[in-house]
XYZ file of C-alpha atoms in Angstrom:
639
model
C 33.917 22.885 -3.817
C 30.020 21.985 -3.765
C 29.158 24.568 -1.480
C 31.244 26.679 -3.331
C 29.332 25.734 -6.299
C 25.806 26.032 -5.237
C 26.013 29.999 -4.504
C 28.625 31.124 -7.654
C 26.954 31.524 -10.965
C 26.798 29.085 -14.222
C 29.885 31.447 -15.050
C 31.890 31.555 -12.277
C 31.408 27.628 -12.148
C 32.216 27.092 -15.750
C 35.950 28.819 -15.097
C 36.862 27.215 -11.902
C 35.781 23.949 -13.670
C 37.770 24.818 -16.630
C 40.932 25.850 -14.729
C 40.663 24.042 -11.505
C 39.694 20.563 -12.713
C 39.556 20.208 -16.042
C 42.097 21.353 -17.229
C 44.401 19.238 -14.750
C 42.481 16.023 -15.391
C 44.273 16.523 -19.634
C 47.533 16.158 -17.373
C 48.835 12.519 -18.471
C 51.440 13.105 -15.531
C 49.217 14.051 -12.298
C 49.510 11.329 -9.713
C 47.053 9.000 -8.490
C 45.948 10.710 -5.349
C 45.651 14.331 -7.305
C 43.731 12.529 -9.419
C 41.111 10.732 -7.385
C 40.833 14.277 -5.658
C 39.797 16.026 -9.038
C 37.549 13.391 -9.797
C 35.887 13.394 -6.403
C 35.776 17.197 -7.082
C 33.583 16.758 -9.869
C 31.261 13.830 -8.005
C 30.574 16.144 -5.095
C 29.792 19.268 -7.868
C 27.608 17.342 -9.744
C 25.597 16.002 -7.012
C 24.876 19.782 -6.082
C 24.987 21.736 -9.103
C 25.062 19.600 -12.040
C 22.513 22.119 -13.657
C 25.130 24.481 -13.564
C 27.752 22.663 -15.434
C 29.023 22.654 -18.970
C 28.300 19.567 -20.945
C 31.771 19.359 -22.296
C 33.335 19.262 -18.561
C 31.011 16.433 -17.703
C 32.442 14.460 -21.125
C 35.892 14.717 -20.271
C 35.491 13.871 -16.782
C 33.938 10.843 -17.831
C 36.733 9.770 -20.934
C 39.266 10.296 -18.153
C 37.321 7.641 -15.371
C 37.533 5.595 -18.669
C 40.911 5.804 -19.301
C 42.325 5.781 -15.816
C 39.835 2.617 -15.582
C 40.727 0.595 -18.685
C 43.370 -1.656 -16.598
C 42.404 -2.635 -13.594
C 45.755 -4.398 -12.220
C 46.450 -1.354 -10.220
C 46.031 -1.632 -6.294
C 44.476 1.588 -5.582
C 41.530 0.720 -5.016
C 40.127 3.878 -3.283
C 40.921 5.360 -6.801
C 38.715 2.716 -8.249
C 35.990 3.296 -5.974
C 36.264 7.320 -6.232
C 36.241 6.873 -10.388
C 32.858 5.046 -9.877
C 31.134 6.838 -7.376
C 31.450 10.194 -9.666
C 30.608 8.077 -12.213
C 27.103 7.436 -10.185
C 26.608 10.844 -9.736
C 26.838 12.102 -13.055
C 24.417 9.096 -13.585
C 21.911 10.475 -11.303
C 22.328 14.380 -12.158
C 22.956 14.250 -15.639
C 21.697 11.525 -17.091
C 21.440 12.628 -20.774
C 25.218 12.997 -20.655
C 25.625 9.910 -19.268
C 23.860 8.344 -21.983
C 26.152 9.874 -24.481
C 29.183 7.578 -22.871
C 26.320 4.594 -21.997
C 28.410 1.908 -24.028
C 31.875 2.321 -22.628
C 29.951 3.248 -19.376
C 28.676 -0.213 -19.027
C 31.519 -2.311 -20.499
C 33.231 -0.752 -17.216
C 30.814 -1.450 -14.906
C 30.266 -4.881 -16.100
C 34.174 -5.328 -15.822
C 33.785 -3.739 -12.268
C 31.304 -5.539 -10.954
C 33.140 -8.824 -11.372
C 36.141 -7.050 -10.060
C 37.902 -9.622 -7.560
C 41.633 -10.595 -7.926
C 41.944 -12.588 -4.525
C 39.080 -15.235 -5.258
C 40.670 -17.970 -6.663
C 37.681 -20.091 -7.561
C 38.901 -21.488 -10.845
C 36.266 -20.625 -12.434
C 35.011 -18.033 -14.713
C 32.239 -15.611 -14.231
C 28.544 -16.712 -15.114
C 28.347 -13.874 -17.984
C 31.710 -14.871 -20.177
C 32.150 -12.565 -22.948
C 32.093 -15.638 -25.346
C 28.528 -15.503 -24.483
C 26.263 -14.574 -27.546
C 25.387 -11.218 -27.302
C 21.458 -12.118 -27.830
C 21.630 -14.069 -25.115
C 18.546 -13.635 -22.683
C 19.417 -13.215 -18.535
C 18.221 -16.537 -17.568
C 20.660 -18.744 -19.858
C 23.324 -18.837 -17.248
C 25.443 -21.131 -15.705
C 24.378 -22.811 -12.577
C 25.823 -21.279 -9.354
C 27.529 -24.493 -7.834
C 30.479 -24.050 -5.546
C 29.546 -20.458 -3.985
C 31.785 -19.245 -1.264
C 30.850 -16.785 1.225
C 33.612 -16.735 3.011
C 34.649 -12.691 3.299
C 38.681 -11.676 3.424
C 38.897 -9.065 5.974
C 42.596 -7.476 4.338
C 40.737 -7.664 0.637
C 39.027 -4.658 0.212
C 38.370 -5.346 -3.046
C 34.549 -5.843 -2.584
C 34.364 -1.379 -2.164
C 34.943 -1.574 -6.270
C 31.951 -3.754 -6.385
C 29.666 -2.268 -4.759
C 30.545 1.097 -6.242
C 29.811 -0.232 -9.697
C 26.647 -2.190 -8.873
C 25.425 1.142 -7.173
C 26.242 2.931 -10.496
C 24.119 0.123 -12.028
C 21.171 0.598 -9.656
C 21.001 4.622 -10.733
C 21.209 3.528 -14.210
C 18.026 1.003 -13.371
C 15.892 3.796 -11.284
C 17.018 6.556 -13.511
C 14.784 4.874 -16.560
C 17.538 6.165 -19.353
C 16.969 2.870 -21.039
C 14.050 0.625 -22.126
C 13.211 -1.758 -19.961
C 13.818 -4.676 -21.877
C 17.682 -3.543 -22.640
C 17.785 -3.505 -19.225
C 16.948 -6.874 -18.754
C 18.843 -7.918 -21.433
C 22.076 -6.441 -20.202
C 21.683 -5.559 -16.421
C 19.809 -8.531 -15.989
C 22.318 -10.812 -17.212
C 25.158 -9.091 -15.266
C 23.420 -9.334 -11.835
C 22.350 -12.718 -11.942
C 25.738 -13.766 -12.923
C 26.922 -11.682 -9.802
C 24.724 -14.109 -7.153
C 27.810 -16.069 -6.621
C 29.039 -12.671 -4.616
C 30.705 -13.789 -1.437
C 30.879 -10.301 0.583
C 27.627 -9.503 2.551
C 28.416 -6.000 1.922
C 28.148 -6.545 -1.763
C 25.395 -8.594 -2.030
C 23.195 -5.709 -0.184
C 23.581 -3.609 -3.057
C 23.423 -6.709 -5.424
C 19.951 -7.667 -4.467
C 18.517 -4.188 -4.121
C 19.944 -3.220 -7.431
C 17.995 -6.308 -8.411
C 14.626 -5.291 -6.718
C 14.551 -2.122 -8.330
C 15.385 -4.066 -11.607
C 11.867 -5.997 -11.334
C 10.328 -3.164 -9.755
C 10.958 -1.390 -13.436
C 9.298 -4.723 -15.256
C 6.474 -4.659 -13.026
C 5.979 -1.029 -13.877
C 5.724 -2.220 -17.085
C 3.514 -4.775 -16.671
C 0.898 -2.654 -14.643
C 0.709 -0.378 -17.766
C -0.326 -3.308 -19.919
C -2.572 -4.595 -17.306
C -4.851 -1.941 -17.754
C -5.665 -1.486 -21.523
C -6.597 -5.226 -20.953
C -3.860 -7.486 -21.212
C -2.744 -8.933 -18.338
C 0.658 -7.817 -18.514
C -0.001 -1.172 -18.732
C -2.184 2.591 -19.059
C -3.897 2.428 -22.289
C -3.415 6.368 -21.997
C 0.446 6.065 -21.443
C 0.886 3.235 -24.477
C -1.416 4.221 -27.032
C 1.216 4.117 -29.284
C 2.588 1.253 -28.278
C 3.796 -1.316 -30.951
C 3.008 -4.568 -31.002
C 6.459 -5.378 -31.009
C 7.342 -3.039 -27.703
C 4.670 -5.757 -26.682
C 6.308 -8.573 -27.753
C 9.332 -7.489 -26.317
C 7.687 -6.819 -22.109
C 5.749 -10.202 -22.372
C 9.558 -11.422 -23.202
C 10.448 -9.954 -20.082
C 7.848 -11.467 -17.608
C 9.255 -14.432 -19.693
C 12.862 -14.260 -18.716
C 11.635 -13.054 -14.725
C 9.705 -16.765 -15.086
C 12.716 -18.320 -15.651
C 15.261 -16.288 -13.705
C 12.917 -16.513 -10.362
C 14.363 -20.167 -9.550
C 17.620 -19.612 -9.844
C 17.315 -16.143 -7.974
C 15.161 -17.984 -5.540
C 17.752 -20.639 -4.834
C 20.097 -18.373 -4.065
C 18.315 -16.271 -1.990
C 17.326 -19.735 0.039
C 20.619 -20.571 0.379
C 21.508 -16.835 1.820
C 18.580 -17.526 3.955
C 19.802 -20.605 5.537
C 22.783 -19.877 6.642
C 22.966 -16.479 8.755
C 21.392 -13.873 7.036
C 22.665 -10.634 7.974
C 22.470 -7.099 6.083
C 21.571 -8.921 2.862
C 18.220 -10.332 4.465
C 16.083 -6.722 3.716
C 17.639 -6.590 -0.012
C 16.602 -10.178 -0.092
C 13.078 -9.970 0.784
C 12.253 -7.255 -1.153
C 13.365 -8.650 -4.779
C 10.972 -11.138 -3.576
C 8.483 -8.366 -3.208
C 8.979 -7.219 -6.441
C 8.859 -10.871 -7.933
C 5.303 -11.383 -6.410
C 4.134 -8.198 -7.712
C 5.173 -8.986 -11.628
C 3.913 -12.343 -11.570
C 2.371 -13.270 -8.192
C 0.171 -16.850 -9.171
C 3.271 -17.998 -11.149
C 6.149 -16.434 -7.941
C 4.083 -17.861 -5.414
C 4.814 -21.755 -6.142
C 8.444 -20.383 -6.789
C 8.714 -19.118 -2.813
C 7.108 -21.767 -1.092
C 10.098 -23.993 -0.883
C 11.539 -20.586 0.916
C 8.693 -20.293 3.526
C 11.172 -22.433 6.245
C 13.858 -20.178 5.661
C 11.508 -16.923 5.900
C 9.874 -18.541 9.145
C 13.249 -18.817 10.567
C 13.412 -15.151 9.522
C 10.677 -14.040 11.487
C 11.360 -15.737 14.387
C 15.284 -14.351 14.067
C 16.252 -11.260 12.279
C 15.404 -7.999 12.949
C 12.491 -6.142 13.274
C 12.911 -4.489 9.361
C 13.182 -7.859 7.413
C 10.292 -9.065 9.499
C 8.093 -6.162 8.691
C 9.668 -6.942 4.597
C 8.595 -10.290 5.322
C 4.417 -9.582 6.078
C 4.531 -7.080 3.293
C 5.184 -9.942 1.127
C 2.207 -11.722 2.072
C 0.430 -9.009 1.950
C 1.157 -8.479 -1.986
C 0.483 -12.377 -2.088
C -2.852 -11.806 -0.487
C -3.688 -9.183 -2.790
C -3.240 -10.807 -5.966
C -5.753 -12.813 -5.009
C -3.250 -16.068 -4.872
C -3.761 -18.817 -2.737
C -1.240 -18.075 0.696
C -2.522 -20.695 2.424
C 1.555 -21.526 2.512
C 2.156 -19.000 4.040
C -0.226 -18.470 6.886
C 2.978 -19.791 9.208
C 4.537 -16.424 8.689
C 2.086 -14.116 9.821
C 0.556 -16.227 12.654
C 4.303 -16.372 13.869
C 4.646 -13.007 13.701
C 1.556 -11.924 15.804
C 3.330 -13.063 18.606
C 6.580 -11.376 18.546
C 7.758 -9.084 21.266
C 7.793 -5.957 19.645
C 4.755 -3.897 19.065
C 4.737 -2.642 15.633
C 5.630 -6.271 14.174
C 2.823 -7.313 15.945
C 0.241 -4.844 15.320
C 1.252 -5.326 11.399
C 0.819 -9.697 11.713
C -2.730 -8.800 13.236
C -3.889 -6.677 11.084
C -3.086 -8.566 7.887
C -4.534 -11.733 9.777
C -7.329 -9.519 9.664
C -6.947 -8.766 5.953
C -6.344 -12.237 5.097
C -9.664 -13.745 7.592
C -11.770 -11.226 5.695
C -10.946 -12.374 2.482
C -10.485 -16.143 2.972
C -14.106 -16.790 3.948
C -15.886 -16.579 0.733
C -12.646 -18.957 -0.674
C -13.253 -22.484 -2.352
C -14.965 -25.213 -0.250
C -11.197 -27.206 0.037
C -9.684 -24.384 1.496
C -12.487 -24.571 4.577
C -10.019 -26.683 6.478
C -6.835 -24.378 7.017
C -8.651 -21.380 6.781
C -10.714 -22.704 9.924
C -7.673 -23.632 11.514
C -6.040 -20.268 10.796
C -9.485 -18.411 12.614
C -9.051 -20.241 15.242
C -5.321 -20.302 16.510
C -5.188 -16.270 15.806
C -8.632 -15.663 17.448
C -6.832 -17.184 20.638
C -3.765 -15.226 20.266
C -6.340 -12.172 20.193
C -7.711 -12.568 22.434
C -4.828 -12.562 24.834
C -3.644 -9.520 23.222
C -7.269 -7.912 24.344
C -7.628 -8.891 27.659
C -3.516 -8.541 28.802
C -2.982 -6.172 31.633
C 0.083 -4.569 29.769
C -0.356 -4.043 26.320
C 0.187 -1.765 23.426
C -2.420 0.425 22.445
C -2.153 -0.178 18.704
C -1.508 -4.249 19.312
C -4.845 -4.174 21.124
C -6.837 -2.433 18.086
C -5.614 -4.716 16.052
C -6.169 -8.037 18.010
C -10.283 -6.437 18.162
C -9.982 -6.196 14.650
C -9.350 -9.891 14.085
C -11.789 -10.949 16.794
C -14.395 -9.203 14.945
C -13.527 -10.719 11.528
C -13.184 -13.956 12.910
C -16.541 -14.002 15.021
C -18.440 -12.221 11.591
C -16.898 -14.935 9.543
C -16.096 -18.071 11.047
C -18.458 -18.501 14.230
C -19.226 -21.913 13.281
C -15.372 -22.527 13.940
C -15.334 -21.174 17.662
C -17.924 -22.449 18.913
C -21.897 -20.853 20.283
C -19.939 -20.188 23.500
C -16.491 -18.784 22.516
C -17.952 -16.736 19.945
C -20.442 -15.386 22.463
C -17.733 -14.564 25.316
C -15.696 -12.731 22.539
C -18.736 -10.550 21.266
C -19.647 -9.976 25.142
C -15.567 -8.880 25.202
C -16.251 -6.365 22.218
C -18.740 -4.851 24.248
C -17.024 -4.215 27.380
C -14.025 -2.467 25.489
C -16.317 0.019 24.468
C -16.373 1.302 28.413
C -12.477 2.082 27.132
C -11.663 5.407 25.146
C -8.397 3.687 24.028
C -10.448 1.148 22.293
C -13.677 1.935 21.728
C -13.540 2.653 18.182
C -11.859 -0.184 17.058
C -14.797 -1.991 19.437
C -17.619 -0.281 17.766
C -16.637 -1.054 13.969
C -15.978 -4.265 14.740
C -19.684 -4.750 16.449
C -21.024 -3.006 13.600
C -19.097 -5.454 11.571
C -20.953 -8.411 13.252
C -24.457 -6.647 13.450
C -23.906 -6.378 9.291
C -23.138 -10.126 9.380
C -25.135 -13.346 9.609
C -24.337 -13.860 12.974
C -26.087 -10.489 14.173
C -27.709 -12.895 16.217
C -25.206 -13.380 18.325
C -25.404 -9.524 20.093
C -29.178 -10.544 21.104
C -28.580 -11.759 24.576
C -26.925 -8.259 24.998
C -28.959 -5.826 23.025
C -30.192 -3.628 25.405
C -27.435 -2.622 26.919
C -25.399 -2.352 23.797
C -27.986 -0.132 22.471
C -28.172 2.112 25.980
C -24.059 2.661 25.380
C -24.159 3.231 21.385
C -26.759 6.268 22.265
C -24.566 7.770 25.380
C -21.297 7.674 22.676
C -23.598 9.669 20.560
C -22.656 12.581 23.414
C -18.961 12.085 23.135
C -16.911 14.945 21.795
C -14.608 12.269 19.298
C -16.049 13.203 15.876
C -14.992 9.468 14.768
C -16.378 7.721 18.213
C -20.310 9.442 17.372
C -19.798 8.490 13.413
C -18.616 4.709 14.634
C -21.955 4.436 16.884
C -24.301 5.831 14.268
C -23.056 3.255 12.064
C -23.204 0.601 14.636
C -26.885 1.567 16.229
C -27.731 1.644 12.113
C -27.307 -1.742 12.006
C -28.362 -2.910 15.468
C -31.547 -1.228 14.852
C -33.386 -4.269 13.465
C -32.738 -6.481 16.554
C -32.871 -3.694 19.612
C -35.937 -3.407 21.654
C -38.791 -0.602 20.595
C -38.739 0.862 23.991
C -35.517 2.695 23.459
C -37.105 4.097 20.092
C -37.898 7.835 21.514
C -34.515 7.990 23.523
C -32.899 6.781 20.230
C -34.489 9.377 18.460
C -33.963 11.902 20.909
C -30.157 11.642 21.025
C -29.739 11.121 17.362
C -31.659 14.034 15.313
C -29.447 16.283 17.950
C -26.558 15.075 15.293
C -28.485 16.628 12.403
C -27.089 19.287 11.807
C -24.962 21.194 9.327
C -22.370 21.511 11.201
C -21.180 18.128 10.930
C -22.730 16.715 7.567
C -21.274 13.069 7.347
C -22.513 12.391 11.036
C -25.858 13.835 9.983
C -26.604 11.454 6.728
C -25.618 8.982 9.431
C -28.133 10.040 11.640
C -30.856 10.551 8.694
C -29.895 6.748 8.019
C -30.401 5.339 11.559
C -34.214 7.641 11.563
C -34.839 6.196 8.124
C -33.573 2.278 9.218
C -36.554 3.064 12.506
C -39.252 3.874 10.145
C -38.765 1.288 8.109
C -38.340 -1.572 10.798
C -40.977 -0.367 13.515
C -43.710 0.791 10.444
C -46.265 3.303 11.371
C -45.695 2.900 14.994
C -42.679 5.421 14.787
C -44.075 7.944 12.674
C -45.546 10.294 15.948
C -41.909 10.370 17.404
C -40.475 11.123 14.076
C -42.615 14.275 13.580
C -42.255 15.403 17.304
C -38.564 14.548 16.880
C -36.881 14.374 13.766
C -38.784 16.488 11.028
C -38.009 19.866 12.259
C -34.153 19.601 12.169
C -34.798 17.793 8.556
C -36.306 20.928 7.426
C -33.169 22.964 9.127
C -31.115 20.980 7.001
C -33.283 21.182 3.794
C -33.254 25.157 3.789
C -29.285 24.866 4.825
C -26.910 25.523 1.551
C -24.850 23.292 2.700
C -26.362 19.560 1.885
C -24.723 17.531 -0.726
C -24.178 13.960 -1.957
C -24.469 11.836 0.649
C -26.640 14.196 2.962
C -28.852 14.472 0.284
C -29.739 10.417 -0.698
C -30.102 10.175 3.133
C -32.251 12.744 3.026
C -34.713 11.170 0.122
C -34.509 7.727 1.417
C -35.747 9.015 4.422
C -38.464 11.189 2.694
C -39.182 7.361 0.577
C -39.955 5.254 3.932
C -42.159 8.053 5.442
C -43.959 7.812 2.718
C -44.280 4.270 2.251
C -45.294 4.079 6.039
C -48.184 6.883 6.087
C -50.789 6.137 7.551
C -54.663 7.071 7.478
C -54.218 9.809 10.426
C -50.593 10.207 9.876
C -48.682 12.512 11.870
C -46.224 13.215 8.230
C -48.867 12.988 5.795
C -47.642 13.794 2.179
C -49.561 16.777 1.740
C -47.819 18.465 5.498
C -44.387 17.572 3.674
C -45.039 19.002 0.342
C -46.275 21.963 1.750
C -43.230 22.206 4.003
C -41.060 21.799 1.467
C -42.733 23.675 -0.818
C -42.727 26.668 1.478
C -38.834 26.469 1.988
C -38.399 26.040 -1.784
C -40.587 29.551 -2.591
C -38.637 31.376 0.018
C -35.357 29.640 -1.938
C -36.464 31.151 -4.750
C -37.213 34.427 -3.159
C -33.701 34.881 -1.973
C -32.287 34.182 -5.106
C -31.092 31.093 -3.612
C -31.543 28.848 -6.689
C -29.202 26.052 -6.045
C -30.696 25.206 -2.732
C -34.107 25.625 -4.360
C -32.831 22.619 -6.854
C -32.367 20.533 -3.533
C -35.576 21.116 -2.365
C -37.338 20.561 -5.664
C -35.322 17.191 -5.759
C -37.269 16.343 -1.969
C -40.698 17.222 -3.159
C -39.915 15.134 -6.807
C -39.456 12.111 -4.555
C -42.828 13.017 -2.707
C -44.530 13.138 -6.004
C -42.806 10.226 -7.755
C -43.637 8.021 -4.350
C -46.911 8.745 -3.492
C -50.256 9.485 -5.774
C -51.609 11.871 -3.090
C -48.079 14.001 -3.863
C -49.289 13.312 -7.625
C -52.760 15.047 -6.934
C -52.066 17.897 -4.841
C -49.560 19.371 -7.799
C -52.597 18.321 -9.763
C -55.306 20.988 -8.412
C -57.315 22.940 -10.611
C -54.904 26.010 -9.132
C -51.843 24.751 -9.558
C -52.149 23.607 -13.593
């Protein structure tokens, strides 16, 4: 019937509907299994033509899941579970049907959801309809006594997880504000944490993630237009009281988050299963509503989510550093939580520890400009994951992307926290950047993080080593890797301050062949490392510049293809030559102007006005920086 339905027109659809299914469904006599088999009819349709179906059809359907549903004593619960999953879909295609039929919609669901004859607890549910209907999600009762014991004949738990995925369309779908979500959906799930089937509770927690994600959507908006709680542009119009009523909501989240953390701790404990990924992300979405207040709420988890990392599987460990990660930036303290990712970095498998190291990196980066009483730990933290790097560098065997990573954090760490390691540790690992340059596999990551260090205060530290390092920068300039030659002009940018002047002319030599237009982002990087030479070895420079470098700047000042960041290169260049002429100099003002000027007139000429405006832009920096520039536009023949 849903292939059928995709390929027959609106018409055709409408009739076979009409005759086929819903007619039938009007039958108060059709058995149970003919039933469930209409109704599964219309699920499947709906999921792949619900454009194509008649409003009417889709509101019948529905009063007849309602009907069949209103007494649940019947055992057939595959008819259950069929009633609700059609239910979903009609949820998920139609939704402005659906929210014709929202009220008796969710008093079944709700009903559903707590559907389990065969656990005798004694008790009543959390959420008892004696409750106030005002009241907010977090004024439940506590969750003593759960039982997580699972009945292998009760199948009971299919009807509950049906109906709490019909609830979790309802949530991503957005067909109600988010703070009657809360106020009903919220209540019903967290009354639902005392769910004993792991099965379930899968669907219970993600059906809770995506319930936060929604009030964290709505709490980004606010964020913006200045409160700290969403785009200006997208709530303009926003009332105060719409206001009122999200700030309510982080409210409720506030005081929800223990209880939903103590649950999820005592999941945790015992043997998390299925459940765990569901689990760790609602506490995603918790630190991304509310992350300084959710932080001291998951702390008194971190044991359990250690044991986590060093346990489960490879996807709730991965769930696990992404949590940090949101931690980390929300600019919270996670100095808490350092155990989880240093764990991590030395797992067996690759990815999870590729993803440890590089938000060790992350974290190292950030931490070192942090509050004078957080110098202990974060010291501690350098130090313990600069070892583990290390080994991860210099292993016989190991994973290409592991070993990027692992030169990542030795470079943060050495940058940052030398003091920590030591004169002589932090010099063996900046003389073990270096060598991994002779290694194509990792002689990118190498080269940003030496470039990394020569930016840094401890520049000092590539002296004894200089040479060399600046010999192999200028032979990657050859390589064919687009990214290696843009890594080294960066790197020899940098280094240029500290390297010896009797590389200058090979220097030169190797990097104005890069400035060209044919590869414009390596030539401002080129202009940069020529412009960084003039203005570190003065006058002295000047000659090779002319011989070397001034030629293929004038190629690239009559080329029409130099913008932005070609073009400040460019003038900052033009600035320090001009700063650094000399008496005799080789690139006197007046030779540029004139070069410059001649380029612009033949610009102009060819009707090439937009490069013209370049070049004009080139000789106003001439004029603006120098008085001789000044007085040659100044002549008796030019005014």
């Amino acid at each position: 019937m849903a292939a059928l339905s995709t390929v027959c027109s609106p018409e055709l659809l409408t009739t076979i509907l009409k005759s086929v299914l819903i007619d039938p469904l009007s039958n108060q006599t059709m058995s149970a299994d003919k039933l469930s088999n209409k109704i599964q009819y219309i699920g499947a349709i709906t999921k792949s033509s619900a454009h194509k179906m008649e409003p009417e059809h889709l509101s019948i359907a529905m009063d007849v899941i309602f009907s069949s549903m209103a007494d649940l004593d019947s055992d057939d619960l595959d008819f259950f579970e069929a009633c609700l999953l059609t239910l979903e879909s009609i949820a998920a295609k139609n939704p402005s049907e659906f929210l014709k039929k929202l009220d008796p919609a969710l008093e079944l669901l709700m009903r559903c959801a707590k559907y389990d004859p065969n656990y005798m607890d004694g008790g009543d549910d959390v959420d008892d309809d004696n409750n106030d209907d005002d009241e907010s999600m977090f004024d439940e009762d506590s969750d003593n006594g759960l039982v997580y014991e699972s009945d292998d004949d009760d199948m009971s738990w299919k009807v509950r997880r049906a109906a709490l995925r019909c609830v979790r369309t309802i949530v991503s779908s957005r067909m109600m504000p988010v703070d009657v979500l809360y106020n009903t959906l919220g209540a019903l799930l967290l009354s639902r944490l005392r769910e004993r089937e792991e099965n379930v509770r899968v669907d219970l927690y993600g059906t809770f993630a995506d319930l936060l994600k929604e009030g964290g959507y709505a709490n980004k908006k606010r964020e913006v237009a200045g409160d700290r709680m969403v785009d200006a542009t997208d709530f303009a119009d926003q009332s105060s009281e719409n206001g009122e009523k999200i700030d309510n909501i982080v409210l409720q989240i506030r005081e929800a988050a223990p209880r939903l953390a103590s649950t999820v701790k005592k999941d945790l404990a015992g043997k998390p299963g299925k459940a765990a990924l569901s689990t760790i992300r609602v506490l995603q979405e918790l630190a991304s509503i509310d992350p300084e207040h959710m932080a001291g709420v998951m702390v008194p988890l971190i044991p359990e989510l250690d044991s986590c990392v060093t346990e489960q599987n490879v996807q709730v460990k991965s769930s696990i550093l992404v949590l940090v990660s949101r931690l980390h930036l929300a600019n919270v303290s996670i100095v808490p939580f350092l155990s989880l990712p240093l764990r991590a970095v030395e797992d067996r498998f690759y990815k999870i520890t590729a993803q440890a190291l590089q938000l060790c990196a992350k974290i190292l980066s950030a931490m070192h400009t942090g509050p004078p009483e957080l110098a202990a730990p974060k010291k501690d933290f350098a130090v313990k994951v600069h070892e583990i790097s290390k080994e991860r560098v210099v292993a016989a065997k190991q994973d290409t992307e592991v070993r990027q990573a692992a030169i990542e954090v030795l470079g943060v760490v050495v940058a940052n926290y030398a003091e920590a390691l030591g004169n002589q540790i932090a010099g063996e690992t900046v003389a073990l950047l270096c060598q991994r340059l002779n290694s194509d596999v990792t002689v990118l990551a190498a080269l940003k993080e030496i470039d990394r260090i020569a930016e840094s205060p401890m520049a000092g530290l590539l002296m004894p080593m200089v040479e060399e390092l600046e010999t192999t920068l200028i032979k990657l300039l050859r390589q064919k890797n687009v990214d290696v030659r843009r890594a080294a002009l960066q790197a020899l940018r940098d280094l240029v301050p500290e390297a010896p002047r009797k590389a200058d002319t090979e220097l030169l030599r190797e990097v104005t062949k890069v400035m060209t237009e044919d590869e414009l982002r390596s030539a401002a990087l080129a202009i940069a490392v020529v412009t960084e030479l003039v203005c570190t070895r003065k006058i002295s420079v000047v000659q090779a510049v002319a011989d070397l470098a001034w030629d293929p700047f004038l190629k690239l000042a009559s080329s029409s293809l130099p913008r932005g960041q070609v073009l400040e290169a460019m003038s900052s260049l033009l600035k320090a030559l001009v700063e650094n002429e000399g008496v005799d100099s080789a690139l006197s003002v007046s030779r540029m102007v004139d070069n410059l000027s001649e380029i612009g007139v033949k610009q102009i000429s060819d009707d090439k006005r937009l490069n013209a405006q370049s070049t004009a832009m080139f000789v106003s920096v001439l004029i603006r920086e120098s008085r001789i520039g000044l007085n040659l536009l100044l002549t008796e023949e030019n005014l």
